[in-house]
Amino acid sequence: MSPAGIAIVRWTSFAIVLFAALSTPWFRRLTNARWPSKRDAITAVCTGALLWAPSHLLYYSALGKTSTVEGTVLNTTSPIWTAALAFLFLRERADKNRLLALFVGFAGSWIVIVGFRLPEMAAGHTTGNMLYVLGALIEAAAGVVAVSVIRRSSGITVLALQVVGAIATYCIAPLLLPHQLPVVIHPGTVAIGSLAYLVLFPGLLCFGVWYRLVEFAPLSLIVVSLLLQSPLSALLGYFALGERLTTELAIGSLLIFSALIIGSLDRGRSQTLEMADN
């Protein structure tokens, strides 16, 4: 399957599952679903079409032009970009605790991926790496815009509207750029199983929880949790693929968990200050 083919099948399937879930009262109660105003709904759809979809297309294209390790290293910068934009546009506090949590978490994720050294970037991967960084920047912008709408409605409904806009782009982009984004779909048993996993777990479960959390938690704080991807990927590699666990994994994981603790302390202090003010 080509990158455009993966995007179309994955997110269309996800939209069908998500809207089916939103049609049930128990799911709406579980997720505190509240549809945004007409203006915010249009903003959410446009965010999906103009920011979220292009970022994922860049990721899918970049992975074919760089290595998995290099892409993972560049992916660790995403929380940094997101936090920086949240400080600028959402007026979130850039205090020392929050900055320390980001720095410690980033350092831990880096150590898990490449150890105590600089990554070896292949010269031929320059284009892929640039596309990946651009995708991370655009996705960070999409997150900041989405949060501004979510806090006036609910995360799960904004997610659904973003996906609608993203699907429109995934379908239109291959028509405008047929040579750069060809649609190739030949799903076998493994591909169908993989897509089902992407729809249900990284999609409905992870995106659903993430968009629910940003209704009430600072974006610049909860992006630290994204850094858990590196140690969790390493642990999955150990149990599923028999890959070895390293000292770097242990040290890096410890730093990431320390960052999460620092972040939780910052959140607790913020709540205490708000109560005192009231």
mmCIF file of C-alpha atoms in Angstrom:
data_model
loop_
_atom_site.group_PDB
_atom_site.id
_atom_site.type_symbol
_atom_site.label_atom_id
_atom_site.label_comp_id
_atom_site.label_asym_id
_atom_site.label_seq_id
_atom_site.Cartn_x
_atom_site.Cartn_y
_atom_site.Cartn_z
ATOM 1 C CA MET A 1 0.000 0.000 0.000
ATOM 2 C CA SER A 2 1.270 3.472 -0.861
ATOM 3 C CA PRO A 3 1.390 6.296 1.722
ATOM 4 C CA ALA A 4 -1.764 7.866 0.247
ATOM 5 C CA GLY A 5 -3.465 4.474 0.182
ATOM 6 C CA ILE A 6 -2.644 3.858 3.845
ATOM 7 C CA ALA A 7 -3.915 7.323 4.805
ATOM 8 C CA ILE A 8 -7.222 6.960 2.958
ATOM 9 C CA VAL A 9 -8.028 3.469 4.254
ATOM 10 C CA ARG A 10 -6.808 4.075 7.810
ATOM 11 C CA TRP A 11 -8.565 7.375 8.502
ATOM 12 C CA THR A 12 -11.761 6.583 6.604
ATOM 13 C CA SER A 13 -12.082 3.393 8.635
ATOM 14 C CA PHE A 14 -11.344 5.340 11.798
ATOM 15 C CA ALA A 15 -14.006 7.947 10.956
ATOM 16 C CA ILE A 16 -16.625 5.232 10.426
ATOM 17 C CA VAL A 17 -15.796 3.599 13.779
ATOM 18 C CA LEU A 18 -15.661 6.933 15.629
ATOM 19 C CA PHE A 19 -18.972 8.286 14.284
ATOM 20 C CA ALA A 20 -20.611 4.925 14.966
ATOM 21 C CA ALA A 21 -19.392 5.155 18.560
ATOM 22 C CA LEU A 22 -20.602 8.761 18.856
ATOM 23 C CA SER A 23 -24.080 7.638 17.782
ATOM 24 C CA THR A 24 -24.407 5.666 21.031
ATOM 25 C CA PRO A 25 -25.452 7.465 24.264
ATOM 26 C CA TRP A 26 -23.047 5.533 26.510
ATOM 27 C CA PHE A 27 -20.012 6.560 24.423
ATOM 28 C CA ARG A 28 -21.116 10.212 24.420
ATOM 29 C CA ARG A 29 -21.468 10.086 28.208
ATOM 30 C CA LEU A 30 -18.123 8.343 28.599
ATOM 31 C CA THR A 31 -16.301 10.959 26.507
ATOM 32 C CA ASN A 32 -18.350 13.993 27.606
ATOM 33 C CA ALA A 33 -19.110 14.633 23.928
ATOM 34 C CA ARG A 34 -20.356 18.135 23.103
ATOM 35 C CA TRP A 35 -20.463 19.353 19.518
ATOM 36 C CA PRO A 36 -18.778 22.726 18.891
ATOM 37 C CA SER A 37 -20.421 25.803 17.457
ATOM 38 C CA LYS A 38 -20.677 26.137 13.681
ATOM 39 C CA ARG A 39 -17.633 28.418 13.556
ATOM 40 C CA ASP A 40 -15.527 26.100 15.720
ATOM 41 C CA ALA A 41 -16.701 23.082 13.723
ATOM 42 C CA ILE A 42 -15.455 24.696 10.503
ATOM 43 C CA THR A 43 -12.139 25.501 12.227
ATOM 44 C CA ALA A 44 -11.773 21.861 13.314
ATOM 45 C CA VAL A 45 -12.497 20.537 9.812
ATOM 46 C CA CYS A 46 -10.035 23.006 8.257
ATOM 47 C CA THR A 47 -7.394 22.087 10.829
ATOM 48 C CA GLY A 48 -7.718 18.453 9.818
ATOM 49 C CA ALA A 49 -7.629 19.268 6.117
ATOM 50 C CA LEU A 50 -4.855 21.885 6.078
ATOM 51 C CA LEU A 51 -2.602 20.817 8.971
ATOM 52 C CA TRP A 52 -3.211 17.329 10.333
ATOM 53 C CA ALA A 53 -3.570 15.502 6.999
ATOM 54 C CA PRO A 54 -0.488 17.128 5.385
ATOM 55 C CA SER A 55 1.600 16.304 8.479
ATOM 56 C CA HIS A 56 0.693 12.609 8.285
ATOM 57 C CA LEU A 57 1.271 12.485 4.539
ATOM 58 C CA LEU A 58 4.723 13.960 5.173
ATOM 59 C CA TYR A 59 5.390 11.288 7.815
ATOM 60 C CA TYR A 60 4.318 8.448 5.531
ATOM 61 C CA SER A 61 6.407 9.815 2.661
ATOM 62 C CA ALA A 62 9.424 10.552 4.886
ATOM 63 C CA LEU A 63 9.572 7.016 6.280
ATOM 64 C CA GLY A 64 10.327 5.749 2.786
ATOM 65 C CA LYS A 65 13.271 8.146 2.504
ATOM 66 C CA THR A 66 14.938 7.760 5.904
ATOM 67 C CA SER A 67 15.673 5.074 8.494
ATOM 68 C CA THR A 68 13.401 4.050 11.354
ATOM 69 C CA VAL A 69 15.962 5.212 13.929
ATOM 70 C CA GLU A 70 16.362 8.634 12.337
ATOM 71 C CA GLY A 71 12.596 9.069 12.068
ATOM 72 C CA THR A 72 12.169 8.097 15.726
ATOM 73 C CA VAL A 73 14.866 10.564 16.819
ATOM 74 C CA LEU A 74 13.172 13.359 14.900
ATOM 75 C CA ASN A 75 9.816 12.316 16.344
ATOM 76 C CA THR A 76 11.130 13.049 19.851
ATOM 77 C CA THR A 77 11.300 16.735 18.924
ATOM 78 C CA SER A 78 7.514 16.912 18.457
ATOM 79 C CA PRO A 79 6.735 17.660 22.149
ATOM 80 C CA ILE A 80 9.287 20.493 22.067
ATOM 81 C CA TRP A 81 7.600 22.177 19.071
ATOM 82 C CA THR A 82 4.144 21.619 20.569
ATOM 83 C CA ALA A 83 5.115 23.070 23.951
ATOM 84 C CA ALA A 84 6.780 26.092 22.328
ATOM 85 C CA LEU A 85 3.637 26.860 20.301
ATOM 86 C CA ALA A 86 1.455 26.341 23.405
ATOM 87 C CA PHE A 87 3.577 28.879 25.294
ATOM 88 C CA LEU A 88 3.230 31.379 22.436
ATOM 89 C CA PHE A 89 -0.372 30.982 21.315
ATOM 90 C CA LEU A 90 -2.239 29.367 24.224
ATOM 91 C CA ARG A 91 -0.530 31.599 26.813
ATOM 92 C CA GLU A 92 0.476 28.592 28.924
ATOM 93 C CA ARG A 93 3.044 29.124 31.673
ATOM 94 C CA ALA A 94 6.651 28.468 30.620
ATOM 95 C CA ASP A 95 7.867 28.097 34.206
ATOM 96 C CA LYS A 96 10.987 26.210 35.295
ATOM 97 C CA ASN A 97 9.167 23.011 36.344
ATOM 98 C CA ARG A 98 7.465 22.593 32.986
ATOM 99 C CA LEU A 99 10.633 23.394 31.039
ATOM 100 C CA LEU A 100 12.608 20.991 33.239
ATOM 101 C CA ALA A 101 10.077 18.213 32.607
ATOM 102 C CA LEU A 102 10.398 18.735 28.836
ATOM 103 C CA PHE A 103 14.201 18.816 28.962
ATOM 104 C CA VAL A 104 14.557 15.731 31.177
ATOM 105 C CA GLY A 105 11.995 13.795 29.129
ATOM 106 C CA PHE A 106 13.653 14.720 25.846
ATOM 107 C CA ALA A 107 17.066 13.674 27.198
ATOM 108 C CA GLY A 108 15.663 10.345 28.368
ATOM 109 C CA SER A 109 13.983 9.630 25.036
ATOM 110 C CA TRP A 110 17.176 10.524 23.190
ATOM 111 C CA ILE A 111 19.229 8.117 25.327
ATOM 112 C CA VAL A 112 16.747 5.292 24.729
ATOM 113 C CA ILE A 113 16.972 5.748 20.961
ATOM 114 C CA VAL A 114 20.641 6.507 20.237
ATOM 115 C CA GLY A 115 22.436 6.253 23.585
ATOM 116 C CA PHE A 116 25.001 8.757 24.842
ATOM 117 C CA ARG A 117 25.997 10.006 21.401
ATOM 118 C CA LEU A 118 24.791 11.911 18.386
ATOM 119 C CA PRO A 119 22.669 9.953 15.879
ATOM 120 C CA GLU A 120 24.336 8.842 12.673
ATOM 121 C CA MET A 121 22.334 10.572 9.985
ATOM 122 C CA ALA A 122 22.894 9.092 6.534
ATOM 123 C CA ALA A 123 23.672 11.660 3.833
ATOM 124 C CA GLY A 124 21.079 10.167 1.518
ATOM 125 C CA HIS A 125 18.341 10.603 4.111
ATOM 126 C CA THR A 126 18.409 14.407 4.145
ATOM 127 C CA THR A 127 15.163 14.799 2.197
ATOM 128 C CA GLY A 128 13.328 12.278 4.354
ATOM 129 C CA ASN A 129 14.559 13.880 7.573
ATOM 130 C CA MET A 130 13.533 17.361 6.427
ATOM 131 C CA LEU A 131 10.070 16.065 5.521
ATOM 132 C CA TYR A 132 9.777 14.422 8.941
ATOM 133 C CA VAL A 133 10.706 17.595 10.829
ATOM 134 C CA LEU A 134 8.291 19.622 8.688
ATOM 135 C CA GLY A 135 5.568 17.083 9.487
ATOM 136 C CA ALA A 136 6.308 17.400 13.217
ATOM 137 C CA LEU A 137 6.057 21.197 13.052
ATOM 138 C CA ILE A 138 2.761 21.118 11.156
ATOM 139 C CA GLU A 139 1.297 18.511 13.512
ATOM 140 C CA ALA A 140 2.309 20.662 16.496
ATOM 141 C CA ALA A 141 0.448 23.604 14.955
ATOM 142 C CA ALA A 142 -2.593 21.378 14.390
ATOM 143 C CA GLY A 143 -2.567 20.375 18.050
ATOM 144 C CA VAL A 144 -2.458 23.958 19.279
ATOM 145 C CA VAL A 145 -5.341 25.047 17.032
ATOM 146 C CA ALA A 146 -7.359 21.983 18.031
ATOM 147 C CA VAL A 147 -6.910 22.667 21.756
ATOM 148 C CA SER A 148 -8.271 26.187 21.409
ATOM 149 C CA VAL A 149 -11.488 24.685 19.974
ATOM 150 C CA ILE A 150 -11.619 21.676 22.317
ATOM 151 C CA ARG A 151 -11.775 23.849 25.420
ATOM 152 C CA ARG A 152 -14.985 25.409 24.126
ATOM 153 C CA SER A 153 -16.609 22.041 23.340
ATOM 154 C CA SER A 154 -15.116 18.547 23.756
ATOM 155 C CA GLY A 155 -12.090 16.652 22.548
ATOM 156 C CA ILE A 156 -13.809 13.657 20.968
ATOM 157 C CA THR A 157 -16.102 15.729 18.744
ATOM 158 C CA VAL A 158 -13.244 17.964 17.583
ATOM 159 C CA LEU A 159 -11.262 14.806 16.793
ATOM 160 C CA ALA A 160 -14.149 13.508 14.665
ATOM 161 C CA LEU A 161 -14.406 16.770 12.732
ATOM 162 C CA GLN A 162 -10.646 16.927 12.203
ATOM 163 C CA VAL A 163 -10.698 13.434 10.734
ATOM 164 C CA VAL A 164 -13.434 14.467 8.286
ATOM 165 C CA GLY A 165 -11.242 17.318 7.051
ATOM 166 C CA ALA A 166 -8.200 15.038 6.901
ATOM 167 C CA ILE A 167 -10.033 12.464 4.765
ATOM 168 C CA ALA A 168 -10.955 15.186 2.267
ATOM 169 C CA THR A 169 -7.280 16.072 1.871
ATOM 170 C CA TYR A 170 -6.221 12.419 1.635
ATOM 171 C CA CYS A 171 -8.670 11.940 -1.236
ATOM 172 C CA ILE A 172 -7.960 15.224 -3.050
ATOM 173 C CA ALA A 173 -4.150 15.308 -2.736
ATOM 174 C CA PRO A 174 -3.552 12.193 -4.923
ATOM 175 C CA LEU A 175 -5.731 13.727 -7.647
ATOM 176 C CA LEU A 176 -3.653 16.924 -7.596
ATOM 177 C CA LEU A 177 -0.295 15.102 -7.255
ATOM 178 C CA PRO A 178 -0.823 11.690 -8.872
ATOM 179 C CA HIS A 179 2.895 11.000 -9.396
ATOM 180 C CA GLN A 180 4.015 12.095 -5.922
ATOM 181 C CA LEU A 181 1.049 10.537 -4.067
ATOM 182 C CA PRO A 182 -0.194 7.506 -6.009
ATOM 183 C CA VAL A 183 -3.018 5.520 -4.430
ATOM 184 C CA VAL A 184 -2.009 1.852 -4.234
ATOM 185 C CA ILE A 185 -4.197 -0.430 -2.107
ATOM 186 C CA HIS A 186 -3.586 -4.186 -2.058
ATOM 187 C CA PRO A 187 -4.477 -5.181 1.485
ATOM 188 C CA GLY A 188 -3.634 -8.730 2.470
ATOM 189 C CA THR A 189 -4.372 -10.437 5.765
ATOM 190 C CA VAL A 190 -1.429 -8.795 7.537
ATOM 191 C CA ALA A 191 -2.310 -5.349 6.163
ATOM 192 C CA ILE A 192 -5.949 -5.663 7.249
ATOM 193 C CA GLY A 193 -4.895 -6.760 10.729
ATOM 194 C CA SER A 194 -2.420 -3.876 10.973
ATOM 195 C CA LEU A 195 -5.018 -1.335 9.855
ATOM 196 C CA ALA A 196 -7.543 -2.727 12.342
ATOM 197 C CA TYR A 197 -4.964 -2.251 15.090
ATOM 198 C CA LEU A 198 -4.251 1.334 13.949
ATOM 199 C CA VAL A 199 -7.961 2.181 13.938
ATOM 200 C CA LEU A 200 -8.816 0.691 17.328
ATOM 201 C CA PHE A 201 -5.758 1.278 19.484
ATOM 202 C CA PRO A 202 -3.637 4.264 18.288
ATOM 203 C CA GLY A 203 -6.881 5.661 16.843
ATOM 204 C CA LEU A 204 -9.983 5.228 18.988
ATOM 205 C CA LEU A 205 -8.216 4.480 22.289
ATOM 206 C CA CYS A 206 -5.079 6.642 22.219
ATOM 207 C CA PHE A 207 -6.389 9.622 20.246
ATOM 208 C CA GLY A 208 -9.634 9.470 22.219
ATOM 209 C CA VAL A 209 -7.848 9.578 25.584
ATOM 210 C CA TRP A 210 -5.421 12.261 24.383
ATOM 211 C CA TYR A 211 -8.180 14.570 23.123
ATOM 212 C CA ARG A 212 -10.139 14.016 26.347
ATOM 213 C CA LEU A 213 -7.125 14.975 28.485
ATOM 214 C CA VAL A 214 -6.439 18.245 26.685
ATOM 215 C CA GLU A 215 -9.901 19.472 27.688
ATOM 216 C CA PHE A 216 -8.527 20.274 31.146
ATOM 217 C CA ALA A 217 -4.739 19.689 31.212
ATOM 218 C CA PRO A 218 -2.098 22.103 29.833
ATOM 219 C CA LEU A 219 -0.936 20.995 26.396
ATOM 220 C CA SER A 220 2.682 21.919 27.150
ATOM 221 C CA LEU A 221 2.566 19.533 30.119
ATOM 222 C CA ILE A 222 0.840 16.447 28.731
ATOM 223 C CA VAL A 223 3.059 16.351 25.617
ATOM 224 C CA VAL A 224 5.748 15.004 27.962
ATOM 225 C CA SER A 225 3.769 11.745 28.011
ATOM 226 C CA LEU A 226 4.472 11.336 24.275
ATOM 227 C CA LEU A 227 8.092 10.639 25.155
ATOM 228 C CA LEU A 228 7.007 7.297 26.646
ATOM 229 C CA GLN A 229 6.799 6.004 23.074
ATOM 230 C CA SER A 230 10.548 5.328 22.946
ATOM 231 C CA PRO A 231 10.904 3.058 26.029
ATOM 232 C CA LEU A 232 7.576 1.351 25.325
ATOM 233 C CA SER A 233 8.690 0.609 21.746
ATOM 234 C CA ALA A 234 11.933 -0.861 23.096
ATOM 235 C CA LEU A 235 10.025 -3.062 25.565
ATOM 236 C CA LEU A 236 7.691 -4.265 22.812
ATOM 237 C CA GLY A 237 10.774 -5.080 20.728
ATOM 238 C CA TYR A 238 12.126 -7.144 23.613
ATOM 239 C CA PHE A 239 8.962 -9.183 24.173
ATOM 240 C CA ALA A 240 7.774 -9.456 20.556
ATOM 241 C CA LEU A 241 11.031 -9.546 18.584
ATOM 242 C CA GLY A 242 13.561 -10.811 21.113
ATOM 243 C CA GLU A 243 15.611 -7.613 20.991
ATOM 244 C CA ARG A 244 17.959 -7.034 23.919
ATOM 245 C CA LEU A 245 17.386 -4.550 26.730
ATOM 246 C CA THR A 246 20.242 -2.109 27.248
ATOM 247 C CA THR A 247 21.637 0.120 29.961
ATOM 248 C CA GLU A 248 20.639 3.099 27.818
ATOM 249 C CA LEU A 249 17.016 1.895 27.888
ATOM 250 C CA ALA A 250 17.028 1.694 31.676
ATOM 251 C CA ILE A 251 18.629 5.128 32.171
ATOM 252 C CA GLY A 252 16.514 6.805 29.508
ATOM 253 C CA SER A 253 13.285 5.291 30.849
ATOM 254 C CA LEU A 254 14.171 6.461 34.358
ATOM 255 C CA LEU A 255 14.647 10.011 33.060
ATOM 256 C CA ILE A 256 11.328 9.940 31.201
ATOM 257 C CA PHE A 257 9.430 8.720 34.259
ATOM 258 C CA SER A 258 11.206 11.409 36.286
ATOM 259 C CA ALA A 259 9.963 13.986 33.770
ATOM 260 C CA LEU A 260 6.402 12.722 34.195
ATOM 261 C CA ILE A 261 6.731 13.047 37.973
ATOM 262 C CA ILE A 262 8.081 16.592 37.622
ATOM 263 C CA GLY A 263 5.163 17.377 35.337
ATOM 264 C CA SER A 264 2.593 15.953 37.753
ATOM 265 C CA LEU A 265 4.076 18.006 40.599
ATOM 266 C CA ASP A 266 3.768 21.106 38.420
ATOM 267 C CA ARG A 267 0.113 20.310 37.741
ATOM 268 C CA GLY A 268 -0.564 19.784 41.445
ATOM 269 C CA ARG A 269 1.089 23.105 42.316
ATOM 270 C CA SER A 270 -1.010 24.903 39.686
ATOM 271 C CA GLN A 271 -4.231 23.516 41.172
ATOM 272 C CA THR A 272 -3.140 24.539 44.674
ATOM 273 C CA LEU A 273 -2.451 28.100 43.513
ATOM 274 C CA GLU A 274 -5.822 28.279 41.733
ATOM 275 C CA MET A 275 -7.616 27.154 44.928
ATOM 276 C CA ALA A 276 -5.698 29.723 46.963
ATOM 277 C CA ASP A 277 -6.656 32.482 44.533
ATOM 278 C CA ASN A 278 -10.318 31.493 44.753
#
